[in-house]
CSV table of C-alpha atoms in Angstrom, one decimal:
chain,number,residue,atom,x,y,z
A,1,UNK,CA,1.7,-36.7,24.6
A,2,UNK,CA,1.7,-33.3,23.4
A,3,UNK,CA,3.3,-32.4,20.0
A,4,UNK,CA,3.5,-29.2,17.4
A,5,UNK,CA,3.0,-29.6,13.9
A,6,UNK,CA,4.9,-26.8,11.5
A,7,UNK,CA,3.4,-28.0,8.0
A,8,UNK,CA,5.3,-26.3,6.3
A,9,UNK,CA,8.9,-26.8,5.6
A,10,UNK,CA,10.1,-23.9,3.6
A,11,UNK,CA,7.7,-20.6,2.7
A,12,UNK,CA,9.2,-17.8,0.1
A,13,UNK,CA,7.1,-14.8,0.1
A,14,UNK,CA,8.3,-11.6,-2.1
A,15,UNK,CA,9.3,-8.6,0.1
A,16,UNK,CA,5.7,-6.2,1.1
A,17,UNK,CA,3.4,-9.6,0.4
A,18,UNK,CA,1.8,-10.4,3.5
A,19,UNK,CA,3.1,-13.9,5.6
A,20,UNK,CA,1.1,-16.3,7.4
A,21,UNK,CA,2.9,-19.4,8.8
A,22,UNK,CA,0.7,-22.6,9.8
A,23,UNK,CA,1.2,-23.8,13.6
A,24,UNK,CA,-1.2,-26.8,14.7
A,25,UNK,CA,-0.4,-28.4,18.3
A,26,UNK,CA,-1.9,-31.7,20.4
A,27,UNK,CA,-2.7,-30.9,23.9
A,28,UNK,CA,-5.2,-32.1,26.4
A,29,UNK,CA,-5.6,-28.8,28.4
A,30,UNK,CA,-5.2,-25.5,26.9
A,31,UNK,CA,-1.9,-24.9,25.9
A,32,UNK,CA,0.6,-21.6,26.2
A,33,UNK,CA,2.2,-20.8,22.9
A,34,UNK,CA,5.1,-18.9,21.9
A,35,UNK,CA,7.1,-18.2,18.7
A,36,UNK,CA,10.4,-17.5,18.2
A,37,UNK,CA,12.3,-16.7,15.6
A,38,UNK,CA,16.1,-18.3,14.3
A,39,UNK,CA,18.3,-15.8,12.0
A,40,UNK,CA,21.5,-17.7,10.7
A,41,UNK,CA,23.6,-18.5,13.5
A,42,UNK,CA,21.9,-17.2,16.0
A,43,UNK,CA,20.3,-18.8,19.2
A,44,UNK,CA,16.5,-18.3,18.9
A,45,UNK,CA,14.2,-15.1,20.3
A,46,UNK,CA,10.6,-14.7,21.1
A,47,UNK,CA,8.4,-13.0,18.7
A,48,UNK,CA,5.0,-13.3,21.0
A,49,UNK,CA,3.1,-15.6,23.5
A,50,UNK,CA,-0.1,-16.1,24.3
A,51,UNK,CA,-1.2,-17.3,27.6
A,52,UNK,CA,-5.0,-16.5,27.8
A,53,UNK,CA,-7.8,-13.4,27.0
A,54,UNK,CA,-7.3,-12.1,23.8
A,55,UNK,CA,-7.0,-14.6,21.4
A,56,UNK,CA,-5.1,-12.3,18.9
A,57,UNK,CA,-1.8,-11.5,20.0
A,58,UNK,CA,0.8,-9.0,19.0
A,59,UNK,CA,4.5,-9.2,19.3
A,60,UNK,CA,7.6,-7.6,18.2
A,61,UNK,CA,8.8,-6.7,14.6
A,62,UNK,CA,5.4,-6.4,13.3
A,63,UNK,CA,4.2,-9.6,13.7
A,64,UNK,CA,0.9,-11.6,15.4
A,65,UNK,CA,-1.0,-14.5,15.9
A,66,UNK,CA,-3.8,-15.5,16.3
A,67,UNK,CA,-5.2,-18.6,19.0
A,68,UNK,CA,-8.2,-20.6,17.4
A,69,UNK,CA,-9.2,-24.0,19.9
A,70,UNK,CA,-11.5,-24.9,17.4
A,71,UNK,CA,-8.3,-25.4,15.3
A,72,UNK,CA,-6.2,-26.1,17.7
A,73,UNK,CA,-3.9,-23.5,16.2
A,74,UNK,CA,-1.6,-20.8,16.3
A,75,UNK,CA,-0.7,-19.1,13.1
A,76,UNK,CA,1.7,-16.6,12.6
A,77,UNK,CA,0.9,-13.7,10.5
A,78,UNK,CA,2.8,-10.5,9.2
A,79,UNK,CA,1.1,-7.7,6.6
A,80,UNK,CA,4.1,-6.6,4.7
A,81,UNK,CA,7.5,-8.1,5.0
A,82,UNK,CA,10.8,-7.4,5.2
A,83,UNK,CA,13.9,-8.7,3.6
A,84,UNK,CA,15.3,-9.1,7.2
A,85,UNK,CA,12.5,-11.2,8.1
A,86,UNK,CA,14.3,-14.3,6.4
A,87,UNK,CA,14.9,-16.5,9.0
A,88,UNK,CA,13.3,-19.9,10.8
A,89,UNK,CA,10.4,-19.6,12.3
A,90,UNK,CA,9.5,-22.0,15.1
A,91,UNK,CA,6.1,-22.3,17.1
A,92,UNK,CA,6.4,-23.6,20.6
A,93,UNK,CA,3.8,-25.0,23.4
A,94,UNK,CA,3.8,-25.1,26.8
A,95,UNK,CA,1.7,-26.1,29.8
A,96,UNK,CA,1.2,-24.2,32.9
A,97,UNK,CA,3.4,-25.4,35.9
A,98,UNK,CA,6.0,-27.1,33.9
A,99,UNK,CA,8.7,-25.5,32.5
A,100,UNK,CA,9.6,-27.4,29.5
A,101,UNK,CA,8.5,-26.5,26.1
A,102,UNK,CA,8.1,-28.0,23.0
A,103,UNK,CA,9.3,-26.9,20.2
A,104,UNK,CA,7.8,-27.5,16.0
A,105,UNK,CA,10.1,-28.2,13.7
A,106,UNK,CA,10.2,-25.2,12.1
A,107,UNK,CA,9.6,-23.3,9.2
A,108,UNK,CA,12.4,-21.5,6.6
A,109,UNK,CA,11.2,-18.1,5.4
A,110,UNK,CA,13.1,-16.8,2.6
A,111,UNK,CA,12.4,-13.2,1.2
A,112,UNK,CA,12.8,-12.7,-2.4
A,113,UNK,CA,13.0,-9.1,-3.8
B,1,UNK,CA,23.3,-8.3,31.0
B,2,UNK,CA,25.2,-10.2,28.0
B,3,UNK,CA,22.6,-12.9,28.0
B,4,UNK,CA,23.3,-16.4,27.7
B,5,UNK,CA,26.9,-17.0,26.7
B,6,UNK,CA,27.7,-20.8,25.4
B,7,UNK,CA,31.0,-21.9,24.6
B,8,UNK,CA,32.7,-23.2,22.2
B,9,UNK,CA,31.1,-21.8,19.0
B,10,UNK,CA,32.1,-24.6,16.9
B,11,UNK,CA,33.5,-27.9,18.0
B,12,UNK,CA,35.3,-30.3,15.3
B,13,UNK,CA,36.5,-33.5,16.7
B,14,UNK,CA,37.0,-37.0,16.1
B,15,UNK,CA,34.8,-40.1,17.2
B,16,UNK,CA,35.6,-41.4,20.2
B,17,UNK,CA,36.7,-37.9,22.0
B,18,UNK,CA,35.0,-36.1,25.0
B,19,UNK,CA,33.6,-32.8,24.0
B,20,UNK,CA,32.2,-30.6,27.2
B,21,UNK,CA,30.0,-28.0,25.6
B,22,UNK,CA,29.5,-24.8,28.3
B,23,UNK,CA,27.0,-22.6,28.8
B,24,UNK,CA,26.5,-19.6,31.5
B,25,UNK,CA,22.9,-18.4,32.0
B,26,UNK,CA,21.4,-15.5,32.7
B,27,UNK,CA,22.1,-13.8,35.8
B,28,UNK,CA,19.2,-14.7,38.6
B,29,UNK,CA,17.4,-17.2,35.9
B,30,UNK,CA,16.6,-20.2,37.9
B,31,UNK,CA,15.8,-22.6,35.1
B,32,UNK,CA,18.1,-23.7,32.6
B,33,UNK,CA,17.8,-25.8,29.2
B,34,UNK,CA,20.0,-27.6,27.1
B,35,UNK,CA,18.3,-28.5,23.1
B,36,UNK,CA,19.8,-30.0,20.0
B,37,UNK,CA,18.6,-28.9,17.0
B,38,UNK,CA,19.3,-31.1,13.8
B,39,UNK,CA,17.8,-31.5,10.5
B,40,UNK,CA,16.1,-34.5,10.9
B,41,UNK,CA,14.3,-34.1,14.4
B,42,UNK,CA,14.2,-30.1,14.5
B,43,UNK,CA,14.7,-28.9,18.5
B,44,UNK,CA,14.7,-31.2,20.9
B,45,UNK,CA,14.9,-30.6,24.6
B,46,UNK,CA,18.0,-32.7,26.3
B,47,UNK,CA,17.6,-31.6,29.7
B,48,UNK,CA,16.7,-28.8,32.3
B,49,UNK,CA,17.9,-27.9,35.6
B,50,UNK,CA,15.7,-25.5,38.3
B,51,UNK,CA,18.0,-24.4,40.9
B,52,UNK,CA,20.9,-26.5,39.4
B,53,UNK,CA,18.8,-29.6,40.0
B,54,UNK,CA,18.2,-31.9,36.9
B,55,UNK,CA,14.3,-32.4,36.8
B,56,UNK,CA,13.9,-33.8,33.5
B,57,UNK,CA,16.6,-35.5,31.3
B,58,UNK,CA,14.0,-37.6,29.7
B,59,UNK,CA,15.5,-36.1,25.9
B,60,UNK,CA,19.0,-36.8,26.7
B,61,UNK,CA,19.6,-39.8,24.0
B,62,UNK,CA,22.0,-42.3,25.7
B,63,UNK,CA,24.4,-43.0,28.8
B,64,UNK,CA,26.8,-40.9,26.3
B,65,UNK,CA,25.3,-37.6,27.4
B,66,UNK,CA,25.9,-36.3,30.5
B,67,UNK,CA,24.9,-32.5,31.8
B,68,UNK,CA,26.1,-30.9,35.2
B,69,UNK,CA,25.3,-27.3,37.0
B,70,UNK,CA,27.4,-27.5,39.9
B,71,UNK,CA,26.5,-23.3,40.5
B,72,UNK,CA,24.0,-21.0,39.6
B,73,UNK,CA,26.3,-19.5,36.9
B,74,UNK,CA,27.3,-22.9,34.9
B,75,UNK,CA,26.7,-25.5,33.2
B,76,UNK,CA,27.9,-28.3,31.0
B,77,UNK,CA,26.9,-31.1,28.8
B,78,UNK,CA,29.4,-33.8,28.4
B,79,UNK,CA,28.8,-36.4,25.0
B,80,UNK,CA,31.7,-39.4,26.0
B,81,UNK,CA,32.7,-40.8,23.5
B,82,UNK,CA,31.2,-38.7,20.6
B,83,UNK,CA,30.0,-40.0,17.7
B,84,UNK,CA,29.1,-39.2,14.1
B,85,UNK,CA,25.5,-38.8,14.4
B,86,UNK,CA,25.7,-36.4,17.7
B,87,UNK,CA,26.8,-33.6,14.7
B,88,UNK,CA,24.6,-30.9,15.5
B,89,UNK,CA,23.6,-27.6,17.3
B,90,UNK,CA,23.0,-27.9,20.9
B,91,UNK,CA,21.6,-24.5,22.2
B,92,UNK,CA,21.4,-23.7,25.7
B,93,UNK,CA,18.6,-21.3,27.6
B,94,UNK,CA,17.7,-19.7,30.2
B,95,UNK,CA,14.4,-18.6,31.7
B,96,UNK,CA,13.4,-17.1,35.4
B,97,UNK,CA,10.2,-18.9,36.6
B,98,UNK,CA,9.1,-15.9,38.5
B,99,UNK,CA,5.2,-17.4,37.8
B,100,UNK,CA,4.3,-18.4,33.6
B,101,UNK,CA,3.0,-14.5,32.7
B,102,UNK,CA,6.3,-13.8,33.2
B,103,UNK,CA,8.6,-16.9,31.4
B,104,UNK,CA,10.5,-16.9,28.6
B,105,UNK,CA,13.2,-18.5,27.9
B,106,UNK,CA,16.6,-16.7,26.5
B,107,UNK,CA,18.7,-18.4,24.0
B,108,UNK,CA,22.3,-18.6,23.6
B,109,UNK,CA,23.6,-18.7,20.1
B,110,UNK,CA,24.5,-22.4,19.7
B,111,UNK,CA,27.2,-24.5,19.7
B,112,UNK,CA,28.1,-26.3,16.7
B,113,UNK,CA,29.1,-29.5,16.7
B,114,UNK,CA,30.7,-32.2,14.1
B,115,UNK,CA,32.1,-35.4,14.5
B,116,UNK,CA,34.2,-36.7,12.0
């Protein structure tokens, strides 16, 4: 079965350092992969997706990631950020022809000045 | 379009009670989702509809649950009788699946939910 591995629980990262959030997944064919991002009571929006070609991706807010298949992974990455980027991260996988997604657990970013 | 629109924002209610948790996708979106998210067990998909047919309600936990579209425009998730331990947030989404390039799925903000 297919699963999405967030290894980290909780990151804090000081406003301007640079991010990069783990994402590892278990598929058997290549996977589509999303991100979305959570702020505090909110429902949950899509940073970026990658579907196939270029393996680095760029989405919105300044952020990217980058597909590796040798590491069967998905990282998120940001150069500089923001005090509004505190939030919950989550990295999601798909497969073509089916709908349903599956979802890490997630990963708490908190900015600190 | 004012996106996906759940309702109630928060629920409080007592074990044992129905609680009908609502939730009105996007306009033309064809697929629709209903998740829980909790502390322990992160997001987990309940159920989805395509065309307000139920394909896979593998996730949804026990006879308890229960989730209807009768239209295009609604939908509702039914927990009878609540307990405790089905405290949480269930999201609902929506997502046209006008071919993959094009999916995403749209989130509503959440409905928060506590048994006592």
């Amino acid at each position: 079965a297919q699963s999405v591995t967030q290894p980290d629980i909780h990151i804090t990262v000081s406003e301007g350092a640079s991010l990069e959030l783990r994402c590892n997944y278990s598929y058997g064919a290549t996977p589509y992969l999303f991100w979305y991002v959570q702020s505090p009571g909110q429902g949950l929006q899509l940073l970026l997706k990658y579907f196939s070609g270029d393996t680095l991706v760029q989405g919105i807010k300044g952020f990217e990631a980058e597909f590796k298949r040798s590491q069967s992974s998905f990282n998120l990455r940001k150069p500089s950020v923001h005090w509004s980027d505190a939030a919950e991260y989550f990295c999601a996988v798909g497969l073509f022809g089916n709908e349903k997604l599956t979802f890490g657990t997630g990963t708490r970013l908190t900015i600190i000045p | 379009d004012a996106g996906v629109i759940q309702s109630p924002r928060h629920e409080v209610t007592e074990m044992g009670q129905e609680v009908t948790l609502r939730c009105k996708p996007i306009s033309g979106h064809d697929y629709l989702f209903w998740y829980r998210q909790t502390m322990m067990r992160g997001l987990e998909l309940l159920i989805y509809f395509n065309n307000n047919v139920p394909i896979d309600d593998s996730g949804m936990p026990e006879d308890r649950f229960s989730a209807k579209m009768p239209n295009a425009s609604f939908s509702t998730l039914k927990i009878q009788p609540s307990e405790p331990r089905d405290s949480a947030v269930y999201f609902c989404a929506s997502s046209s699946g006008q071919g993959w390039m094009n999916t995403e799925a749209f989130f509503g903000q959440g409905t928060r939910l506590t048994v006592v």
